Tab-separated table of C-alpha atoms and ligand atoms in Angstrom:
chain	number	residue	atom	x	y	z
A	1	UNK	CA	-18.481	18.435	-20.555
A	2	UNK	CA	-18.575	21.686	-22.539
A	3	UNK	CA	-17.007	24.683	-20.771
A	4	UNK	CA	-18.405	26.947	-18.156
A	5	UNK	CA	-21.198	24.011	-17.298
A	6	UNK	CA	-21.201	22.629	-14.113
A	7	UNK	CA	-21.274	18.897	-13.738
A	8	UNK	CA	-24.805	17.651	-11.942
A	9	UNK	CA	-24.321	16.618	-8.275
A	10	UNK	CA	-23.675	12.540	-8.076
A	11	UNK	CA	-26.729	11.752	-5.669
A	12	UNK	CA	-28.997	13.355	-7.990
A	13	UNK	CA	-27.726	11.281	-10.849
A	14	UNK	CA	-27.824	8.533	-9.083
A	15	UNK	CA	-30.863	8.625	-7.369
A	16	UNK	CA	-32.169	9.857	-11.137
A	17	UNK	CA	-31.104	6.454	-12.692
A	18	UNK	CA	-32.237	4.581	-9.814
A	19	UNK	CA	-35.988	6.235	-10.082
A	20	UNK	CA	-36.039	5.710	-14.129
A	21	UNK	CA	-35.320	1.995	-13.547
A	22	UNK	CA	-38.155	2.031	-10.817
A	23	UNK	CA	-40.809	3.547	-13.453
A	24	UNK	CA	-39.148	1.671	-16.414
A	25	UNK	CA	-39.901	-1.234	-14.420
A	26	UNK	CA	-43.360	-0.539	-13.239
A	27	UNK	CA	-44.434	0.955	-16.419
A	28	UNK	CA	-43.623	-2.731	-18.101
A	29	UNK	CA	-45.956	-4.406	-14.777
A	30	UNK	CA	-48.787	-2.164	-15.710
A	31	UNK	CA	-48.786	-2.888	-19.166
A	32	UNK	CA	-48.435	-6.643	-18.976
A	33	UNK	CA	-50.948	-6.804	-16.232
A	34	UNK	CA	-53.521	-4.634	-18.437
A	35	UNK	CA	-53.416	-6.539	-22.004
A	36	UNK	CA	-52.677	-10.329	-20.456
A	37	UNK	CA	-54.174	-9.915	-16.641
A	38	UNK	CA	-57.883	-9.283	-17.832
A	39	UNK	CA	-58.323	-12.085	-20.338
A	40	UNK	CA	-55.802	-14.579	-18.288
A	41	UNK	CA	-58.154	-14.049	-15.542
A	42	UNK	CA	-61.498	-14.503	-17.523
A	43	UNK	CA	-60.679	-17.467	-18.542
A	44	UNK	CA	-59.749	-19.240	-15.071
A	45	UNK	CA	-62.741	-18.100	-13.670
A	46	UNK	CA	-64.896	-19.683	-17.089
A	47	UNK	CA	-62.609	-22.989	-16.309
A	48	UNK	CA	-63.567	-23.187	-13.071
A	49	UNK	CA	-67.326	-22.860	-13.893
A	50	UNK	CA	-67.977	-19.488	-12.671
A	51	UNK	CA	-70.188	-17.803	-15.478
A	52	UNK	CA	-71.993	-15.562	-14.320
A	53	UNK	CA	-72.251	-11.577	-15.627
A	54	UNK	CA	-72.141	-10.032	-12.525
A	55	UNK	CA	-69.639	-12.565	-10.496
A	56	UNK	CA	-67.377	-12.056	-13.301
A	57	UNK	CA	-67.597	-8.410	-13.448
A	58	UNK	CA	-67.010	-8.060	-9.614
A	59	UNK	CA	-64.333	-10.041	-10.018
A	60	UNK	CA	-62.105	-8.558	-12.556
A	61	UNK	CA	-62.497	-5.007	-10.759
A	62	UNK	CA	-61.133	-6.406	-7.494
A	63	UNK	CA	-59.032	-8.218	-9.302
A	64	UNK	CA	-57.799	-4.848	-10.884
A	65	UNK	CA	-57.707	-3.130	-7.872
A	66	UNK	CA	-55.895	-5.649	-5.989
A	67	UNK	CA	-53.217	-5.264	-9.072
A	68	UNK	CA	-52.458	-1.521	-9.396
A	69	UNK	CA	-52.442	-1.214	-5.415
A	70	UNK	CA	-49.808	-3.659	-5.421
A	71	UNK	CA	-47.701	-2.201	-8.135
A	72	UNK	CA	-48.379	1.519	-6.406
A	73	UNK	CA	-47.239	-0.085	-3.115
A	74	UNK	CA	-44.063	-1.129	-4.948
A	75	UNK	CA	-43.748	1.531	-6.671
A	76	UNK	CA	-43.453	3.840	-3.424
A	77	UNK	CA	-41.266	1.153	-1.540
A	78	UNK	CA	-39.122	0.752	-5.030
A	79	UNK	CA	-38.541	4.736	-4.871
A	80	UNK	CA	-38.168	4.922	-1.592
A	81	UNK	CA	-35.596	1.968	-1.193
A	82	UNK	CA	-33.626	4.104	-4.404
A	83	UNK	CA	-33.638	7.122	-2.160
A	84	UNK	CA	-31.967	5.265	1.035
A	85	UNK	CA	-29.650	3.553	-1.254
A	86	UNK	CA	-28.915	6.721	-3.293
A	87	UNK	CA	-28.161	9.115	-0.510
A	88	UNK	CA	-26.049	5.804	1.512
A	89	UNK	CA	-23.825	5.103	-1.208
A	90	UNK	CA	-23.115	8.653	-2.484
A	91	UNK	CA	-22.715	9.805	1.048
A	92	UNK	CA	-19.785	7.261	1.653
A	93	UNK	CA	-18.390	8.316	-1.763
A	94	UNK	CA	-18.826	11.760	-1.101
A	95	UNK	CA	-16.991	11.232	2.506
A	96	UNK	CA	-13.878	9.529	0.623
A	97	UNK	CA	-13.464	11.550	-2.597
A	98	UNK	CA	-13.664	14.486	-0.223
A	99	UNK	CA	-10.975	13.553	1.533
A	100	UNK	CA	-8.970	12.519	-1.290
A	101	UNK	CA	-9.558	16.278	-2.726
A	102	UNK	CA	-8.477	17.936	0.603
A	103	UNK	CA	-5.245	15.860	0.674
A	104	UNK	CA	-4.560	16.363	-2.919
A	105	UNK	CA	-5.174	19.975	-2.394
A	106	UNK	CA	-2.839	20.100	0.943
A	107	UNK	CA	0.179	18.108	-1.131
A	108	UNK	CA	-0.415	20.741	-3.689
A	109	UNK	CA	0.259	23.307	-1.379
A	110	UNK	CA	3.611	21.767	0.210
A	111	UNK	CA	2.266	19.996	2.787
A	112	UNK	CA	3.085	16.399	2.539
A	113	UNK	CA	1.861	15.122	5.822
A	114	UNK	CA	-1.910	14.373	5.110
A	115	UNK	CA	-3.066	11.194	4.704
A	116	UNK	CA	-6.768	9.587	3.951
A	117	UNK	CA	-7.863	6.497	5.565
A	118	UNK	CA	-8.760	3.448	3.688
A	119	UNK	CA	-12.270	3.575	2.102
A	120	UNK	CA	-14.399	0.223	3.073
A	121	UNK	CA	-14.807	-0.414	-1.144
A	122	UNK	CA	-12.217	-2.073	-2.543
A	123	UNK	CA	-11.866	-0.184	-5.472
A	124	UNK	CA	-11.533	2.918	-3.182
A	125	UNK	CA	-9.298	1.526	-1.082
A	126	UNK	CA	-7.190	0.632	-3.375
A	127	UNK	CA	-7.440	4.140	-5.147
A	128	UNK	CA	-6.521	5.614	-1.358
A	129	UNK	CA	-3.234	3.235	-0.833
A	130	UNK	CA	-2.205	4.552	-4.283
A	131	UNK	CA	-3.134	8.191	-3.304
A	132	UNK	CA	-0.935	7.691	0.051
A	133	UNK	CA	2.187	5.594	-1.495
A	134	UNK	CA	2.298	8.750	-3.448
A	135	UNK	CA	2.044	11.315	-1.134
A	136	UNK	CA	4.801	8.972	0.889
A	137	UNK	CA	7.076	9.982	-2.200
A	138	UNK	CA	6.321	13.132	-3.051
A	139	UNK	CA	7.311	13.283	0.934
A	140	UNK	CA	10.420	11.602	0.163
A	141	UNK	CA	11.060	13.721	-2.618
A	142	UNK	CA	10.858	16.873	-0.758
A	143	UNK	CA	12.822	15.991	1.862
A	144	UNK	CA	16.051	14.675	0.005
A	145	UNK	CA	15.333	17.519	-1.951
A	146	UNK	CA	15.595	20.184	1.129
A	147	UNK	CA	18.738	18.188	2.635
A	148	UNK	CA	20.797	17.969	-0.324
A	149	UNK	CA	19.733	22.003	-0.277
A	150	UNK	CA	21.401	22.432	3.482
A	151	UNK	CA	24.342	20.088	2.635
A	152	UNK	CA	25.006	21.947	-0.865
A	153	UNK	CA	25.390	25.280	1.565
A	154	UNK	CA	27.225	23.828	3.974
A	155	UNK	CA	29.587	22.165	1.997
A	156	UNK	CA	29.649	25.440	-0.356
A	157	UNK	CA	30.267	27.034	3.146
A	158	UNK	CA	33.074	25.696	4.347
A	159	UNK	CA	35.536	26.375	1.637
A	160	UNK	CA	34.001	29.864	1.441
A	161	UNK	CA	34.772	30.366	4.845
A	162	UNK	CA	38.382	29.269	4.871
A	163	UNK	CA	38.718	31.903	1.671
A	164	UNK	CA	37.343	34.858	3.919
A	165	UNK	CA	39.726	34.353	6.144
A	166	UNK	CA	42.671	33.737	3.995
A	167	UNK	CA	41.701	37.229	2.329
A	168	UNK	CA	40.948	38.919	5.970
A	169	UNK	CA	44.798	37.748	6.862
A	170	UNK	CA	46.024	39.095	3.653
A	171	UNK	CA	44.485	42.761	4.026
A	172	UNK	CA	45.437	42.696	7.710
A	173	UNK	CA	48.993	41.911	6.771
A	174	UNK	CA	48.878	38.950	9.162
A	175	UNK	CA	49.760	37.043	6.560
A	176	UNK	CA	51.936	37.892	3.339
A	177	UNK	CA	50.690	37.265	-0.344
A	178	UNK	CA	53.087	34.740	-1.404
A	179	UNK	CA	53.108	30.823	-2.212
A	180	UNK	CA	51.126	30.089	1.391
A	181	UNK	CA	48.151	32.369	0.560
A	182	UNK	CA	47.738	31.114	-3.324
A	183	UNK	CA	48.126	27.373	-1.950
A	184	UNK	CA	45.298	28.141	0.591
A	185	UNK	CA	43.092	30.028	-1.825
A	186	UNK	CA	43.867	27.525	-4.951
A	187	UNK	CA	43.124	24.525	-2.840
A	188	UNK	CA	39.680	26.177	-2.070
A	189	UNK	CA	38.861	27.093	-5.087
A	190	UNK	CA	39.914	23.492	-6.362
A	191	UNK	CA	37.508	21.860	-3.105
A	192	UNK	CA	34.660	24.023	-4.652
A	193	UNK	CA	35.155	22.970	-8.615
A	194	UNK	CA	35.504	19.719	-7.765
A	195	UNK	CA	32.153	19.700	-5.850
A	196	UNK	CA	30.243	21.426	-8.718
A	197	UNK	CA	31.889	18.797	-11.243
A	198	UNK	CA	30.832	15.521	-8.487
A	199	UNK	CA	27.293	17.110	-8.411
A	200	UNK	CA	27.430	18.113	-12.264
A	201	UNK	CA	28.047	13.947	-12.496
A	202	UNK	CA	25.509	13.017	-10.457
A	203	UNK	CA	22.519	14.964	-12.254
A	204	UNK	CA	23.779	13.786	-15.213
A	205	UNK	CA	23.892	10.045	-14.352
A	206	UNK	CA	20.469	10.279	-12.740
A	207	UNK	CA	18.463	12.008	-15.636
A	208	UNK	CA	20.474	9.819	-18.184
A	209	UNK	CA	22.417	12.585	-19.915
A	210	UNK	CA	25.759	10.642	-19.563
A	211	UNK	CA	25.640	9.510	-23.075
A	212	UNK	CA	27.098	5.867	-22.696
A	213	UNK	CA	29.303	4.358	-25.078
A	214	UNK	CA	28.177	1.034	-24.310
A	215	UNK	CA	29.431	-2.161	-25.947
A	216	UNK	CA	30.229	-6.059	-25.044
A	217	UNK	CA	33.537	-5.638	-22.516
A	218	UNK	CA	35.389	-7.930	-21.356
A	219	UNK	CA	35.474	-7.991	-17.355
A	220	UNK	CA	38.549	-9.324	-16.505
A	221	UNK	CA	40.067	-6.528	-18.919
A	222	UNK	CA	38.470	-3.784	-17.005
A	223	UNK	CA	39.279	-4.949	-13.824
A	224	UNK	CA	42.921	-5.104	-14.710
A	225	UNK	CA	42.992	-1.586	-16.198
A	226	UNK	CA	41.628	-0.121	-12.880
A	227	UNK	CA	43.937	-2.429	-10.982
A	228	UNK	CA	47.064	-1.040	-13.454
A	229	UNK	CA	46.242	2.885	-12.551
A	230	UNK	CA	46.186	2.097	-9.572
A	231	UNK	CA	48.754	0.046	-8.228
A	232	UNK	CA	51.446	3.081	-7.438
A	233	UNK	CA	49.116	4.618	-4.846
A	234	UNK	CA	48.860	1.129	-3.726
A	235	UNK	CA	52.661	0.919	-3.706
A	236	UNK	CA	53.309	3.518	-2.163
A	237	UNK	CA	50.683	3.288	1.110
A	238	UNK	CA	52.080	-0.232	1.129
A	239	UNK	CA	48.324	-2.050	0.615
A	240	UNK	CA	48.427	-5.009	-0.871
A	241	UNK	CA	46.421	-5.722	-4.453
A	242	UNK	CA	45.611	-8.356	-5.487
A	243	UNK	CA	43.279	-9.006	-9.131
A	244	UNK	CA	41.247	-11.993	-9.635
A	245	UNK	CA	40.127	-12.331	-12.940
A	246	UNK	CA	37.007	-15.256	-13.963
A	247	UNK	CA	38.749	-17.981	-15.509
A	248	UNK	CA	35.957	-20.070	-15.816
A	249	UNK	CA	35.143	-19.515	-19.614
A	250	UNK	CA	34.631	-16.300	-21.913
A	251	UNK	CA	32.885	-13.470	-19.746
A	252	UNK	CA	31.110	-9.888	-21.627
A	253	UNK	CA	29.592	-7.281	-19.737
A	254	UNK	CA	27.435	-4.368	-21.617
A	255	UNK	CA	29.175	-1.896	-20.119
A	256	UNK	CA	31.040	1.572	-21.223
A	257	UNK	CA	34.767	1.260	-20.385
A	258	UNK	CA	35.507	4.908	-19.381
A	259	UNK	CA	32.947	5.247	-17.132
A	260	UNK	CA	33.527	1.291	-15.314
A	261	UNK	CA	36.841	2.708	-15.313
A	262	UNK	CA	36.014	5.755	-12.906
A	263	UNK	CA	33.676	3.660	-10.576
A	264	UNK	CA	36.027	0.812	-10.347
A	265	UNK	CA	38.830	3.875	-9.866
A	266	UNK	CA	36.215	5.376	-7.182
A	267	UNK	CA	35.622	2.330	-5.628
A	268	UNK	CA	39.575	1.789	-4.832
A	269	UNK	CA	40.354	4.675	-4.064
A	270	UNK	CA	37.954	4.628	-0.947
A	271	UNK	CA	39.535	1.106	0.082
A	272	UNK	CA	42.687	2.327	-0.092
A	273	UNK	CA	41.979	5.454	1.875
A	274	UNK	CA	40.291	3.082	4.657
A	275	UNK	CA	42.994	0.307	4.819
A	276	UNK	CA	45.545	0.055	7.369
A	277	UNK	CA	49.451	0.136	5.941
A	278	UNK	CA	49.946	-3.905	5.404
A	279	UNK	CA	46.585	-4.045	4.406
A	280	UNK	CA	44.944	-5.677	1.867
A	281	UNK	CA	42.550	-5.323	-1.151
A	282	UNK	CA	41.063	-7.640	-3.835
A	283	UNK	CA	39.446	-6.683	-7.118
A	284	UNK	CA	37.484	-10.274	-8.311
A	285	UNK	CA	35.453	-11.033	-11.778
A	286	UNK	CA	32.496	-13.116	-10.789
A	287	UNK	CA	29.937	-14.478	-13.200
A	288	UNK	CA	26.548	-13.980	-11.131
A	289	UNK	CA	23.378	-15.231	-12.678
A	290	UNK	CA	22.979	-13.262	-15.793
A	291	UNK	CA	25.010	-10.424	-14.604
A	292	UNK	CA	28.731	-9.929	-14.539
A	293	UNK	CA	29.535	-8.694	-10.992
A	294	UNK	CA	33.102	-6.614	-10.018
A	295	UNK	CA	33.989	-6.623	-6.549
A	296	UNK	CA	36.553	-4.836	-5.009
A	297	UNK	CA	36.801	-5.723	-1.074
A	298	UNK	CA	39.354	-4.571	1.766
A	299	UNK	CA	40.361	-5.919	5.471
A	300	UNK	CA	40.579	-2.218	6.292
A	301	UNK	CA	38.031	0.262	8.391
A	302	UNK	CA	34.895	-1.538	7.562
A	303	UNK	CA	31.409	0.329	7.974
A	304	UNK	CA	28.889	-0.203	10.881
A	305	UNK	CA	25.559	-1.671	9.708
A	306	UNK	CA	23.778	1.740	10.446
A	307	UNK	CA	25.891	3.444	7.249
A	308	UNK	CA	25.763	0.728	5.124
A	309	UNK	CA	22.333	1.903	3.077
A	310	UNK	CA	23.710	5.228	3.585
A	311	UNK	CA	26.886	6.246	2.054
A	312	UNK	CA	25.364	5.742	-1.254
A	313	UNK	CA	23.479	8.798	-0.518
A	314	UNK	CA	24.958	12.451	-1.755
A	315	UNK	CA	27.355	14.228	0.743
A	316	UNK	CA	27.007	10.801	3.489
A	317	UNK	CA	30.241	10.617	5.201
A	318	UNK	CA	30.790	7.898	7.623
A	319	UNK	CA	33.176	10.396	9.730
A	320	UNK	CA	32.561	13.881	8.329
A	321	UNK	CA	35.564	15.566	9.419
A	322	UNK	CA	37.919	13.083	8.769
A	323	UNK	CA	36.590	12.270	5.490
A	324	UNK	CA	36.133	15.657	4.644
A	325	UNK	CA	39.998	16.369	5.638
A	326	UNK	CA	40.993	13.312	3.091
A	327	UNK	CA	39.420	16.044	0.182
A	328	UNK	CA	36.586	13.831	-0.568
A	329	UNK	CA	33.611	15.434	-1.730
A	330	UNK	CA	31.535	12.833	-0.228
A	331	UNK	CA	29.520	12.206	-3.573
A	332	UNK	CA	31.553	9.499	-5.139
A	333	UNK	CA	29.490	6.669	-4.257
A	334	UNK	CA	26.406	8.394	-5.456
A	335	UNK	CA	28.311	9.157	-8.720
A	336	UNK	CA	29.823	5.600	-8.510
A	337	UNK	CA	26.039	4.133	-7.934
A	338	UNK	CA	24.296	6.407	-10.454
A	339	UNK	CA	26.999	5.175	-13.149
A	340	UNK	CA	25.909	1.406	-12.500
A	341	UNK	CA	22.435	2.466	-12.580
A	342	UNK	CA	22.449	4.277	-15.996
A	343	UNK	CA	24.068	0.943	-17.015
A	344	UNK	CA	21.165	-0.858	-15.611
A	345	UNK	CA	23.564	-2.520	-13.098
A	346	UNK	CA	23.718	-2.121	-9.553
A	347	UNK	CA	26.355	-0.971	-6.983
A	348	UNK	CA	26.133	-2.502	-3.134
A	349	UNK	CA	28.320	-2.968	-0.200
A	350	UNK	CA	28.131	-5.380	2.442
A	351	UNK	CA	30.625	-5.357	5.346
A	352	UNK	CA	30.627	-7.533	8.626
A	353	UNK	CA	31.452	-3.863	10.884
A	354	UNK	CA	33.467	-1.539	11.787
A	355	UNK	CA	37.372	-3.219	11.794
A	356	UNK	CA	35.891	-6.003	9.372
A	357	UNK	CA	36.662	-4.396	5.885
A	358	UNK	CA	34.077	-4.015	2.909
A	359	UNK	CA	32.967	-5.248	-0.408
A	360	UNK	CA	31.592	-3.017	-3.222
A	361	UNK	CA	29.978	-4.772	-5.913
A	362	UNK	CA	29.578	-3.631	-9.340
A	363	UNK	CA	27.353	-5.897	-11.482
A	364	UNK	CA	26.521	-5.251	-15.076
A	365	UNK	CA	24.157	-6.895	-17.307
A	366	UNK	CA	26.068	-9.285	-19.661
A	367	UNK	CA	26.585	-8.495	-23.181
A	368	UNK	CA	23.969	-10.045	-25.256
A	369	UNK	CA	24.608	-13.729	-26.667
A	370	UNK	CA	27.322	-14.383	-23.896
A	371	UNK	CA	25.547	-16.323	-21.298
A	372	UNK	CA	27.754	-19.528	-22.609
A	373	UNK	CA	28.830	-20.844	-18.844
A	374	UNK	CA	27.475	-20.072	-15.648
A	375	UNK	CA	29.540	-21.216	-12.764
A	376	UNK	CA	28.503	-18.687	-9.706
A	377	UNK	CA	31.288	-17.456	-7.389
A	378	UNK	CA	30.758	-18.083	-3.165
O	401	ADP	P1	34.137	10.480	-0.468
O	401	ADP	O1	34.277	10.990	-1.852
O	401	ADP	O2	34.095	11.569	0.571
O	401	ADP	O3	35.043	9.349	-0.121
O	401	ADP	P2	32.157	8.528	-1.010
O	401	ADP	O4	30.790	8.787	-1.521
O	401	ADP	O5	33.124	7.913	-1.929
O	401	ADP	O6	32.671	9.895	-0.399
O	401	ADP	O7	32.045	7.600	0.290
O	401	ADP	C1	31.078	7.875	1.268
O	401	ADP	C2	31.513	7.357	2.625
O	401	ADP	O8	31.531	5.928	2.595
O	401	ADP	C3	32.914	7.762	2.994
O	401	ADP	O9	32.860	8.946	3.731
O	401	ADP	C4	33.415	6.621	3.841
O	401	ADP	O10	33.166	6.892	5.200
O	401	ADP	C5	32.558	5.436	3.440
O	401	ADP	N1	33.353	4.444	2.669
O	401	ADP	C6	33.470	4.364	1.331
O	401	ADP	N2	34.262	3.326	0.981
O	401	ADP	C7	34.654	2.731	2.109
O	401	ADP	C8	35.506	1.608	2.419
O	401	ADP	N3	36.080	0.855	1.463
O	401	ADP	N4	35.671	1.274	3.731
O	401	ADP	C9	35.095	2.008	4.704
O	401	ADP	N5	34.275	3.082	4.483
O	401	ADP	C10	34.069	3.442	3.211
């Protein structure tokens, strides 16, 4: 279409095409019936002994007649039937591209919540369930979008606040500057770092800018590194850890150490922080399917169904304010899960509820040419 012209309305050009095939059609009638009808006829009437001048004359004008009133009669049904049909079908087409266009233009304006109902074509029904699976999440999209907004300030908040009045005390000489105030500001300052360098990690993971080293890796070896920095924390809390590494046959993930290393690191850290003194947790290499899966489960806390698709999500926290007062950030599991992801792995927890303990598992893809043995852990 060149610029500044208007596209032609669709009933028009329908009902235009409809009309053309009418007269294209008739014209054809008209012309066959006028060079084969007359001589055609002639000759029936001749073979059925009727040979007289006049007879036959009489004859072939009624027999005209009776021909062009019949194709004018069709004709004028044939246009009229075009019209109906015309103005039915682009009326119903009108009715749903309409609607389409006024939810299109409402989701353009920030308002996610119209919907069109499902056209009684196929092709635009199917064209409306597309339309509304993406308003659904666009919808999606601007809500996570406007909570992780009210979480960043409330988590920004909090610090902030505990600053103000550190500061407040300090000019009101309730409290002195000395080693108390500095701990109290520094640890703020740290809380608030820490969260820009969590959500730094996060973006990065889930736009792909984390720039993986990745290369075959050896499970069992990973597992035992994470197992190795940890174990003095371990010690110390008095949680038992145990590492299971696959002996069934040579195992190789596709995986970047370093960053395996800091989910694996993530992911024991939280079981330690939710199991009991005497408890216990387990870091085990299974070979599942063609993925290499590493699971790290405790017989601490455990978490209640209703969290379980949640605490994946940025800032969840199963107990706010005492995971908040344990100096998490509440954004390691999204780090932890956006990690796997960039891998093309997958991180999940199942847990049997609260007082049950958990299992986090990490599975990777397995390095290429390594699927020699395949013996599934339970
Ligand atoms: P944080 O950095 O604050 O620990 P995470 O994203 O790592 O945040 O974890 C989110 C929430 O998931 C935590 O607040 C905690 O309640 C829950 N959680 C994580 N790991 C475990 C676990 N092993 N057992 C019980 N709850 C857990």
């Amino acid at each position: 279409m060149s610029p500044g012209r208007q596209p032609g309305s669709l009933t028009t050009r329908l009902l235009a095409s409809q009309i053309g095939v009418s007269v294209a059609m008739a014209l054809t009638m008209v012309v066959v019936a006028a060079v084969a009808g007359p001589p055609l006829f002639k000759a029936h009437m001749q073979e059925a002994g009727h040979t007289s001048p006049e007879l036959l004359e009489h004859s072939q004008v009624a027999f005209d007649t009776a021909g062009m009133l019949a194709l004018g009669i069709g004709l004028a049904i044939a246009a009229t039937g075009a019209i109906i049909v015309s103005v039915l079908i682009t009326g119903r087409l009108r009715r749903s591209l309409t609607d389409l266009g006024e939810a299109a233009t409402h989701i353009s304006e920030g308002d996610y919540r119209l919907r069109v109902a499902s056209a009684d074509s196929r092709e635009l029904a199917t064209l409306a369930d597309s339309f509304n699976t993406m308003a659904d999440k666009l919808a999606g999209v601007e809500q996570s979008r406007r909570r992780l907004l009210t979480d960043l300030a409330h988590e920004i908040r909090t610090p902030l606040a505990s600053m103000e009045i550190c500061v407040e005390s300090l000019e009101d000489g309730v409290i002195e500057p000395g080693p108390e105030a500095w701990q109290i500001l520094s640890s703020q300052i740290d809380r608030i770092s820490r969260l820009a360098d969590d959500l730094g990690q996060v973006s990065a993971a889930e736009e792909g800018r984390l720039n993986l080293d990745l290369r075959p890796t050896d499970p069992n070896v990973l597992a035992e590194t994470a197992v190795l920095v940890a174990r003095d924390e371990f010690e110390r809390k008095q949680v038992e850890l145990q590492l299971h590494p696959y002996l069934d046959g040579a195992l190789s993930a596709e995986a970047d150490p370093a960053r395996i290393g800091q989910v694996l690191g993530n992911l024991l850290a939280n079981a330690l922080r939710h199991t009991p003194l005497g408890g216990r947790v387990d870091v085990t290499v299974i070979a599942d399917g063609d993925k290499v899966g590493l699971q790290v489960s405790d017989n601490g806390d455990g978490i209640a169904a209703e969290h379980l698709s949640q605490i994946f999500e940025r800032f969840y926290r199963v107990d706010s304010a005492r995971d908040r007062d344990h100096g998490g950030t509440g954004v390691g599991l999204a780090i932890s899960r956006a990690i796997a992801r960039a891998h093309g792995g997958e991180l999940s927890a199942i847990s049997e509820g609260l007082g049950s303990g958990s299992t986090f598992t990490l599975r990777l893809s397995r390095a290429a040419g390594t699927s020699e043995k395949l013996h599934p852990t339970p």
